[in-house]
Each structure stands twice: as C-alpha cells, then as structure tokens.
Amino acid sequence: MSYKRLIPCIFIAEGKAVSWFDDRTVIAEDAIELAKRYSDNGADELIVFDLSDYANEHDEAIDLMKRMNRIIRIPMVAGGNVKRQEDIKKILYAGSKRAILNFSKQDSVKLIEDAARRFGKEKLAVSLNDFDALFKHQHVIRECCSEIIFMHRLDLNSVANITDIPCVIVTDTMESPELFKILESPGVKGLSGRFVSQPDMDFAAFKDQCEQRHIRMTSYESMMEFSQFQTNEQGLLPVIVQHYKTQEVLMLAYMNEEAFYHTIKTGRMTYYSRSRQQLWVKGETSGHYQYVKSLTIDCDNDTLLAKVDQVGAACHTGNPTCFFRHIAGNDYDETNPLRVFESVYETILDRMEHPKEGSYTNYLFEKGIDKILKKVGEEATEVVIAAKNPNPEEVKYELSDFLYHAMVLMALKGITWDDIIKELADR
C-alpha cells in the first residue's frame, strides 16, 4: 500500500480564503497566514484554487500564490481561471509544483496538449467533477498530466480501474468513515476538502487515527531503530545540524529516543534539552523551525547528521549559526556563493519593505519597473563592452553590477533564488 497525503485546499476569492467553491463564506482574511499554518502544523501538500472572475482579481491571486510559496515548506499545486497558456505559466512561475486545468471546461481540454508539450506532463494536473469526463478524456489525461484532482464523491473502485494516474479526492464530507474509505482506496494518493482544510486541523491526530486503521500516511521512515544507535550514558545521541543548501554547520544538539521519533513523525527537528530535561521542538517559540531534509548516521552509529531547511536564525543570539566566534587558525575565504546571493537578495527585499533614506535600491523601486529595466539593459551592455577588453577584472566588476540590478528586478517580480535554481535544475 502506498503512502497517503493530507492536502488542505485554499479557495481564494477577492484576496481572502473562503469555505468552498460555491460557498464564499470567509474562513481567513489572511490566506497567506492560513497557508503557513497548514504547512507548520503537518500538512503534506497544499492545493490553491483561484475563484476570480476578472483579470485584476486573477493577478491578485497569482501574487498571493507567490507569497504563499515563499513561506510554506510543502509543495503547492494551484489552478483556477486558466484560459490560456500564459495563465499556466504564471501559476508555475508563482512556485506551483503543478498547474490544475479544469476539465469541466472544454477550453482546458484544448489547452492541455500544447501545455504538456511546453511545460511537460509532470507540471500539469487535471480537475474533474464527474465520472463521465474521466471516461471521455481518459486518453488525453493519461498522455498529458501527472495527477487527477476529483472535486466530487465518486465510485473510487471504478476510478482505479480506468486510470493509474495518482488521484487526490477533494470532498465536502466531514464523516470519518467516508474519509477513511477514500484513503483506503488504492488509486488515491491524497485527501483534501472541508475536513482537511479546517483552519484548526490537527493533522498529527488524524494521521494517528489513519495509522491505527493501517493506512500508511506520508512521513519520514527511518531505516534504523533508535536502539541501534550508540548513545551516551544518559541515552542521548549528539546531532550535528547543517543547512541543506549552503552546507553551513548551524548547531549541535542532542536527541533521546522520544525526540528522534517525534522528528521522524513530524518532519521538524526535535531535541532533548539537557538543562531543562525535556523535549523541545526547534522554533516552537521563535518560529525558527528546522524542517528535515535528510538524517544520516556516522560510521560508528554514535553521531547523527541532520540536513535541514532552516527558517530564520539557528542561534538564540540571532546569528545564522551558533558557530560564529573565531578562536584559532588563519583567516581564509569561506564565502559560499549561494549564501552571498541570498544575503544580497534579502537586503534588497528588506529595502523594498522597509525603505531607507538615501538608499540606491529604494531609488530604483521608487522610479519603478521602467527605470529598473533600463538599468538591467545598461548593465548588460556594459558586460558586453567589458568582455571585449583584455582585462578580466572589468568583466567581474560589470557582471557584479548586472547581477545586483537583476536581483532588484527579481525582488520586484517576486522571483527568488530558489525559483531560479529550480528552473535551472529542471532544465
């Protein structure tokens, strides 16, 4: 049996999160905060539906998706108001893992073949609200998408017989027996809808209920038991914590058996405090959570290496890492390129959100897109001119100017270095 996922959905209308596609009752004024709450509390993925009718509302929904993607630590799948290839591109560029095409609309059926050629079938999902649409379009669905999202209660056994594409069921039922029945279906990879999307949803508790019914839920699964590790006299295992992107060592902490399994279950780093003699989830009070990317044991089974996605600073002093005080050795250049890019980008974002008098960056933002584009073009030309000269130092200088102005443009457009890296990796 495959692992199952709990996938809350957010319906966006006029910039707010509403209850359902045919019920505009507001459940959250701040859709971004709701997305973060789902991510922090144990959801495995997020579906976002744009219910807008007009172009300006659609653009606002795309902007909300971008801002959601920056703060959540789970994949996002999004759709709604998709009428042309450009709409699909906007959703994918907003950070969505897949764009959803609604197959109750004939235009979507026409769009998907071109979209699959342009973006790849793995970037596309199809939403259906009736069984006939699946049967009628099963060939094009199989050829052009990698996920089906059902917006209706269906005969799940029949669905499994028609397609082997992973399915997510979005249901309005609040009845546990029916929810369990959906998750027990072999063709279903995830459950979404009203129950899973409650603002105060306790994902861990519901996953426990599923596990008791032998429904395997998505979680990290350790290849070793804690009893196989070589702990110290207090039954503790030291954990070296490293940033998964920059490879910077962030901190050293300890786990006991309970902390280890809590980390495995939740995907958030949990430690044992030797001073307080109790468990603590990193970031529980500060918001500076550490999300697990990988756990590796050393050759002697006595030290754990955790690679994490660190939110904010790892150190209680506010420093990015606990190891910031140099005490011996020769100075050497340990500049990490990605860390430098992200640091400059964060400074640019800070200027955009908190203007500083006399700041050149703020001058560019005040002048707007035309001025920024003009500077990007000018700096690109300067790179070309410098490259024609024999001194490579000029190229280095001009490229630095170009990259800075490109980052200002990125910030204005809501594009992050993660977006660029993912795009390059996909290519």
Coordinates of N, CA and C in Angstrom, one line a residue, residues 169-335:
I169 N -8.6 13.3 -3.8 CA -10.0 13.5 -3.7 C -10.3 14.7 -2.8
V170 N -11.0 15.7 -3.4 CA -11.4 16.9 -2.7 C -12.9 16.7 -2.4
T171 N -13.2 16.5 -1.1 CA -14.6 16.2 -0.7 C -15.1 17.1 0.3
D172 N -16.4 17.3 0.3 CA -17.1 18.2 1.4 C -17.5 17.4 2.6
T173 N -17.3 16.1 2.6 CA -17.8 15.3 3.7 C -17.0 15.5 4.9
M174 N -17.6 15.4 6.1 CA -16.9 15.6 7.4 C -17.0 14.3 8.2
E175 N -17.5 13.2 7.5 CA -17.7 11.9 8.2 C -16.5 11.1 8.1
S176 N -15.9 10.7 9.3 CA -14.7 9.9 9.3 C -14.8 8.6 8.6
P177 N -15.8 7.8 8.7 CA -15.9 6.5 7.9 C -15.6 6.7 6.4
E178 N -16.3 7.8 5.9 CA -16.1 8.0 4.5 C -14.7 8.5 4.1
L179 N -14.1 9.3 5.0 CA -12.8 9.8 4.8 C -11.8 8.6 4.8
F180 N -12.0 7.7 5.8 CA -11.1 6.5 5.8 C -11.3 5.7 4.6
K181 N -12.5 5.5 4.1 CA -12.8 4.7 2.9 C -12.0 5.3 1.7
I182 N -12.0 6.7 1.6 CA -11.3 7.3 0.5 C -9.8 7.0 0.5
L183 N -9.3 7.1 1.7 CA -7.8 6.9 1.9 C -7.4 5.5 1.7
E184 N -8.3 4.6 1.9 CA -8.1 3.1 1.8 C -8.1 2.7 0.3
S185 N -8.6 3.6 -0.6 CA -8.7 3.2 -2.0 C -7.3 3.2 -2.6
P186 N -6.9 2.1 -3.3 CA -5.6 2.0 -3.9 C -5.2 3.2 -4.8
G187 N -6.1 3.7 -5.6 CA -5.8 4.7 -6.5 C -5.7 6.1 -6.0
V188 N -6.0 6.3 -4.7 CA -6.0 7.6 -4.1 C -4.6 7.9 -3.4
K189 N -4.0 9.0 -3.7 CA -2.7 9.4 -3.1 C -2.9 10.4 -2.0
G190 N -4.1 11.1 -2.1 CA -4.2 12.2 -1.1 C -5.7 12.6 -0.8
L191 N -5.9 13.1 0.4 CA -7.3 13.5 0.8 C -7.3 15.0 1.0
S192 N -8.3 15.7 0.4 CA -8.4 17.1 0.6 C -9.9 17.4 0.8
G193 N -10.2 18.7 1.0 CA -11.6 19.1 1.1 C -11.9 19.8 2.5
R194 N -13.2 19.8 2.8 CA -13.6 20.6 4.0 C -12.9 20.1 5.3
F195 N -12.9 18.8 5.5 CA -12.4 18.3 6.8 C -10.9 18.6 6.9
V196 N -10.1 18.3 5.9 CA -8.7 18.5 6.0 C -8.3 20.0 6.0
S197 N -9.2 20.8 5.5 CA -8.9 22.3 5.3 C -9.5 23.1 6.5
Q198 N -9.9 22.5 7.5 CA -10.3 23.3 8.7 C -9.1 24.1 9.2
P199 N -9.3 25.4 9.5 CA -8.2 26.2 9.9 C -7.4 25.7 11.2
D200 N -8.2 25.0 12.0 CA -7.5 24.4 13.2 C -7.3 22.9 13.1
M201 N -7.1 22.4 11.9 CA -7.0 21.0 11.6 C -5.8 20.4 12.4
D202 N -6.0 19.3 13.1 CA -4.9 18.6 13.8 C -4.5 17.5 12.9
F203 N -3.5 17.7 12.1 CA -3.0 16.7 11.1 C -2.4 15.5 11.8
A204 N -1.6 15.8 12.8 CA -1.0 14.6 13.5 C -2.0 13.7 14.2
A205 N -3.0 14.2 14.8 CA -4.0 13.4 15.4 C -4.8 12.5 14.4
F206 N -5.1 13.2 13.2 CA -5.8 12.4 12.2 C -4.9 11.3 11.6
K207 N -3.7 11.7 11.4 CA -2.7 10.7 10.9 C -2.6 9.5 11.8
D208 N -2.6 9.8 13.1 CA -2.6 8.7 14.1 C -3.8 7.8 13.9
Q209 N -5.0 8.4 13.7 CA -6.2 7.6 13.5 C -6.1 6.7 12.3
C210 N -5.5 7.3 11.2 CA -5.3 6.6 10.0 C -4.3 5.4 10.2
E211 N -3.3 5.6 10.9 CA -2.3 4.6 11.2 C -2.9 3.4 11.9
Q212 N -3.8 3.8 12.9 CA -4.5 2.7 13.6 C -5.3 1.8 12.7
R213 N -5.8 2.4 11.6 CA -6.5 1.6 10.6 C -5.6 1.0 9.5
H214 N -4.3 1.1 9.8 CA -3.3 0.5 8.8 C -3.3 1.3 7.5
I215 N -3.7 2.6 7.5 CA -3.5 3.4 6.4 C -2.1 4.1 6.6
R216 N -1.2 3.9 5.7 CA 0.1 4.4 5.8 C 0.2 5.9 5.4
M217 N 0.5 6.8 6.3 CA 0.5 8.2 6.0 C 1.9 8.6 5.6
T218 N 2.0 9.7 4.8 CA 3.3 10.2 4.4 C 4.0 10.7 5.7
S219 N 5.3 10.3 5.8 CA 6.1 10.7 6.9 C 7.5 10.2 6.5
Y220 N 8.5 10.7 7.3 CA 9.8 10.1 7.1 C 9.8 8.7 7.8
E221 N 10.5 7.8 7.1 CA 10.6 6.5 7.7 C 12.1 6.1 7.9
S222 N 12.5 5.9 9.2 CA 13.9 5.6 9.5 C 14.2 4.2 9.1
M223 N 15.4 4.1 8.5 CA 16.0 2.8 8.1 C 16.6 2.1 9.3
M224 N 16.7 2.8 10.4 CA 17.3 2.2 11.6 C 16.4 2.6 12.8
E225 N 16.4 1.7 13.8 CA 15.7 2.0 15.1 C 16.7 2.7 16.0
F226 N 16.1 3.5 16.9 CA 17.0 4.3 17.8 C 17.8 3.3 18.7
S227 N 17.3 2.2 19.0 CA 18.1 1.2 19.8 C 19.4 0.7 19.1
Q228 N 19.5 1.0 17.8 CA 20.7 0.6 17.1 C 21.8 1.6 17.2
F229 N 21.5 2.8 17.7 CA 22.5 3.9 17.8 C 23.3 3.7 19.1
Q230 N 24.5 4.2 19.1 CA 25.4 4.2 20.3 C 25.2 5.5 21.0
T231 N 24.4 5.5 22.0 CA 24.1 6.7 22.8 C 25.1 6.9 23.9
N232 N 25.1 8.0 24.6 CA 26.0 8.2 25.8 C 25.3 7.7 27.0
E233 N 25.9 7.9 28.2 CA 25.4 7.4 29.4 C 23.9 7.8 29.7
Q234 N 23.6 9.0 29.2 CA 22.2 9.5 29.5 C 21.2 9.0 28.4
G235 N 21.7 8.2 27.5 CA 20.8 7.7 26.5 C 20.5 8.8 25.4
L236 N 21.5 9.7 25.2 CA 21.4 10.7 24.3 C 22.3 10.6 23.1
L237 N 21.9 11.1 21.9 CA 22.6 11.0 20.7 C 22.9 12.4 20.2
P238 N 24.2 12.8 20.0 CA 24.6 14.1 19.5 C 24.1 14.2 18.0
V239 N 23.6 15.5 17.7 CA 23.1 15.7 16.4 C 23.8 17.0 15.8
I240 N 24.6 16.8 14.8 CA 25.2 18.0 14.0 C 24.1 18.4 13.0
V241 N 23.8 19.7 13.1 CA 22.8 20.3 12.2 C 23.4 21.2 11.1
Q242 N 23.1 20.9 9.9 CA 23.7 21.5 8.7 C 22.6 22.1 7.8
H243 N 22.9 23.3 7.2 CA 21.9 23.8 6.3 C 22.0 23.0 5.0
Y244 N 20.9 22.6 4.5 CA 20.9 21.6 3.3 C 21.4 22.3 2.0
K245 N 21.2 23.6 1.9 CA 21.6 24.3 0.7 C 23.1 24.8 0.8
T246 N 23.4 25.6 1.8 CA 24.7 26.2 1.9 C 25.7 25.3 2.5
Q247 N 25.3 24.2 3.2 CA 26.2 23.2 3.8 C 26.8 23.8 5.1
E248 N 26.4 25.0 5.5 CA 26.9 25.6 6.8 C 26.5 24.8 8.0
V249 N 27.4 24.5 8.9 CA 27.0 23.9 10.2 C 26.3 24.9 11.1
L250 N 25.1 24.6 11.5 CA 24.3 25.5 12.2 C 24.4 25.4 13.7
M251 N 24.4 24.2 14.2 CA 24.4 24.0 15.7 C 24.6 22.5 16.0
L252 N 24.8 22.3 17.3 CA 24.9 20.9 17.8 C 23.9 20.7 18.9
A253 N 23.1 19.7 18.9 CA 22.1 19.4 19.9 C 22.1 17.9 20.2
Y254 N 21.1 17.5 21.0 CA 21.0 16.1 21.4 C 19.6 15.6 21.3
M255 N 19.5 14.3 21.0 CA 18.2 13.6 20.9 C 18.1 12.5 21.8
N256 N 17.0 12.3 22.5 CA 16.7 11.0 23.1 C 15.8 10.2 22.2
E257 N 15.4 9.0 22.6 CA 14.5 8.2 21.7 C 13.3 8.9 21.3
E258 N 12.6 9.6 22.3 CA 11.3 10.2 22.0 C 11.5 11.4 21.0
A259 N 12.6 12.1 21.2 CA 12.9 13.3 20.3 C 13.1 12.8 18.9
F260 N 13.9 11.7 18.8 CA 14.2 11.1 17.4 C 12.9 10.7 16.7
Y261 N 12.0 10.0 17.4 CA 10.8 9.5 16.7 C 9.8 10.7 16.4
H262 N 9.8 11.7 17.3 CA 9.0 12.9 17.0 C 9.5 13.6 15.8
T263 N 10.8 13.7 15.6 CA 11.4 14.3 14.4 C 11.0 13.5 13.2
I264 N 11.1 12.2 13.2 CA 10.7 11.3 12.1 C 9.2 11.5 11.8
K265 N 8.4 11.6 12.8 CA 7.0 11.7 12.5 C 6.5 13.0 12.0
T266 N 7.1 14.1 12.5 CA 6.6 15.4 12.2 C 7.4 16.1 11.0
G267 N 8.7 15.7 10.8 CA 9.5 16.3 9.8 C 10.1 17.6 10.3
R268 N 9.9 17.9 11.6 CA 10.6 19.1 12.2 C 11.5 18.6 13.3
M269 N 12.7 19.3 13.3 CA 13.8 18.8 14.2 C 13.3 19.0 15.7
T270 N 13.4 18.0 16.4 CA 13.0 17.9 17.9 C 14.2 17.4 18.7
Y271 N 14.5 18.1 19.8 CA 15.7 17.7 20.5 C 15.3 17.5 22.0
Y272 N 16.3 17.0 22.7 CA 16.2 16.9 24.2 C 17.1 17.9 24.9
S273 N 16.4 18.7 25.7 CA 17.2 19.8 26.4 C 17.8 19.2 27.7
R274 N 19.1 19.2 27.7 CA 19.8 18.6 28.9 C 19.6 19.5 30.1
S275 N 19.5 20.8 29.9 CA 19.4 21.7 31.1 C 17.9 21.7 31.6
R276 N 17.0 21.6 30.7 CA 15.6 21.6 31.2 C 15.0 20.2 31.3
Q277 N 15.8 19.2 30.8 CA 15.4 17.8 30.9 C 14.0 17.6 30.3
Q278 N 13.8 18.1 29.1 CA 12.5 17.9 28.4 C 12.7 18.1 26.9
L279 N 11.7 17.6 26.1 CA 11.8 17.7 24.7 C 11.6 19.2 24.3
W280 N 12.2 19.6 23.2 CA 11.9 20.9 22.6 C 11.9 20.8 21.1
V281 N 10.9 21.4 20.5 CA 10.9 21.5 19.0 C 11.6 22.8 18.6
K282 N 12.6 22.7 17.9 CA 13.3 23.9 17.5 C 12.4 24.8 16.7
G283 N 12.3 26.1 17.2 CA 11.5 27.1 16.6 C 10.1 27.2 17.2
E284 N 9.8 26.4 18.2 CA 8.4 26.4 18.7 C 8.1 27.8 19.3
T285 N 9.0 28.4 19.9 CA 8.7 29.8 20.5 C 9.2 30.9 19.6
S286 N 10.3 30.7 18.8 CA 10.8 31.8 18.0 C 10.2 31.8 16.6
G287 N 9.7 30.6 16.1 CA 9.2 30.5 14.8 C 10.3 30.1 13.8
H288 N 11.6 29.9 14.4 CA 12.7 29.5 13.6 C 12.8 28.0 13.5
Y289 N 11.8 27.4 12.8 CA 11.8 25.9 12.7 C 12.9 25.4 11.8
Q290 N 13.2 24.1 12.0 CA 14.1 23.4 11.2 C 13.4 22.2 10.6
Y291 N 13.2 22.3 9.2 CA 12.5 21.2 8.5 C 13.5 20.2 8.0
V292 N 13.2 18.9 8.3 CA 14.2 17.8 7.9 C 14.3 17.7 6.4
K293 N 15.5 17.7 5.9 CA 15.7 17.3 4.5 C 16.3 15.9 4.5
S294 N 17.3 15.6 5.4 CA 17.8 14.2 5.5 C 18.4 14.0 6.9
L295 N 18.5 12.8 7.3 CA 19.1 12.3 8.5 C 20.1 11.2 8.1
T296 N 21.4 11.4 8.6 CA 22.4 10.4 8.3 C 23.2 10.1 9.5
I297 N 23.4 8.8 9.7 CA 24.2 8.3 10.9 C 25.7 8.1 10.5
D298 N 26.6 8.4 11.4 CA 28.0 8.2 11.0 C 28.4 6.7 11.1
C299 N 29.7 6.4 10.8 CA 30.2 5.0 10.7 C 30.2 4.3 12.0
D300 N 30.2 5.0 13.1 CA 30.2 4.4 14.5 C 28.8 4.3 15.1
N301 N 27.8 4.8 14.4 CA 26.4 4.9 14.8 C 26.3 5.7 16.1
D302 N 27.2 6.7 16.3 CA 27.1 7.5 17.6 C 26.9 9.0 17.3
T303 N 26.8 9.4 16.1 CA 26.5 10.8 15.8 C 25.6 11.0 14.6
L304 N 24.6 11.8 14.7 CA 23.6 12.0 13.6 C 23.9 13.3 12.9
L305 N 23.9 13.3 11.6 CA 24.0 14.5 10.8 C 22.6 14.8 10.2
A306 N 22.1 16.0 10.6 CA 20.8 16.4 10.1 C 21.0 17.6 9.1
K307 N 20.5 17.4 7.9 CA 20.5 18.5 6.9 C 19.1 19.0 6.9
V308 N 19.0 20.4 7.1 CA 17.7 21.0 7.4 C 17.5 22.2 6.5
D309 N 16.2 22.5 6.4 CA 15.8 23.8 5.8 C 15.5 24.7 7.0
Q310 N 16.4 25.7 7.3 CA 16.3 26.5 8.5 C 15.5 27.7 8.2
V311 N 14.5 28.0 9.0 CA 13.8 29.2 9.0 C 14.4 30.2 9.9
G312 N 14.8 31.4 9.4 CA 15.4 32.4 10.3 C 16.8 32.0 10.8
A313 N 17.1 32.5 12.0 CA 18.4 32.2 12.6 C 18.4 30.9 13.4
A314 N 19.5 30.1 13.3 CA 19.6 28.9 14.1 C 20.0 29.2 15.5
C315 N 20.8 30.3 15.8 CA 21.3 30.5 17.1 C 20.4 31.5 17.9
H316 N 20.3 31.3 19.2 CA 19.4 32.1 20.0 C 19.9 33.5 20.1
T317 N 21.2 33.8 19.7 CA 21.7 35.1 19.7 C 21.3 35.9 18.5
G318 N 20.6 35.3 17.6 CA 20.2 35.9 16.3 C 21.2 35.7 15.2
N319 N 22.3 35.0 15.5 CA 23.2 34.7 14.4 C 22.7 33.6 13.6
P320 N 23.0 33.5 12.3 CA 22.6 32.4 11.4 C 23.0 31.1 11.9
T321 N 24.2 31.0 12.5 CA 24.8 29.8 13.0 C 25.3 30.0 14.4
C322 N 25.3 28.9 15.2 CA 25.9 29.0 16.6 C 27.4 29.1 16.6
F323 N 28.0 28.7 15.4 CA 29.5 28.8 15.3 C 29.9 30.0 14.6
F324 N 29.9 31.1 15.4 CA 30.3 32.4 14.8 C 31.5 33.1 15.5
R325 N 32.0 32.5 16.5 CA 33.2 33.1 17.2 C 34.5 32.4 16.9
H326 N 35.3 33.1 16.1 CA 36.6 32.5 15.7 C 37.6 32.6 16.8
I327 N 38.3 31.5 17.1 CA 39.2 31.4 18.3 C 40.6 31.0 17.9
A328 N 40.8 30.4 16.7 CA 42.2 30.0 16.4 C 42.2 29.7 14.9
G329 N 43.4 29.7 14.3 CA 43.6 29.4 12.9 C 43.8 30.6 12.1
N330 N 44.2 30.4 10.8 CA 44.4 31.5 9.9 C 43.1 31.8 9.2
D331 N 42.9 33.1 9.0 CA 41.7 33.5 8.2 C 41.8 33.0 6.8
Y332 N 40.7 32.6 6.3 CA 40.6 32.1 4.9 C 39.2 32.5 4.3
D333 N 39.1 32.5 3.1 CA 37.9 32.9 2.4 C 36.9 31.7 2.4
E334 N 35.9 31.8 3.2 CA 34.9 30.7 3.2 C 33.6 31.1 2.6
T335 N 33.6 32.1 1.7 CA 32.4 32.7 1.2 C 31.7 31.6 0.4

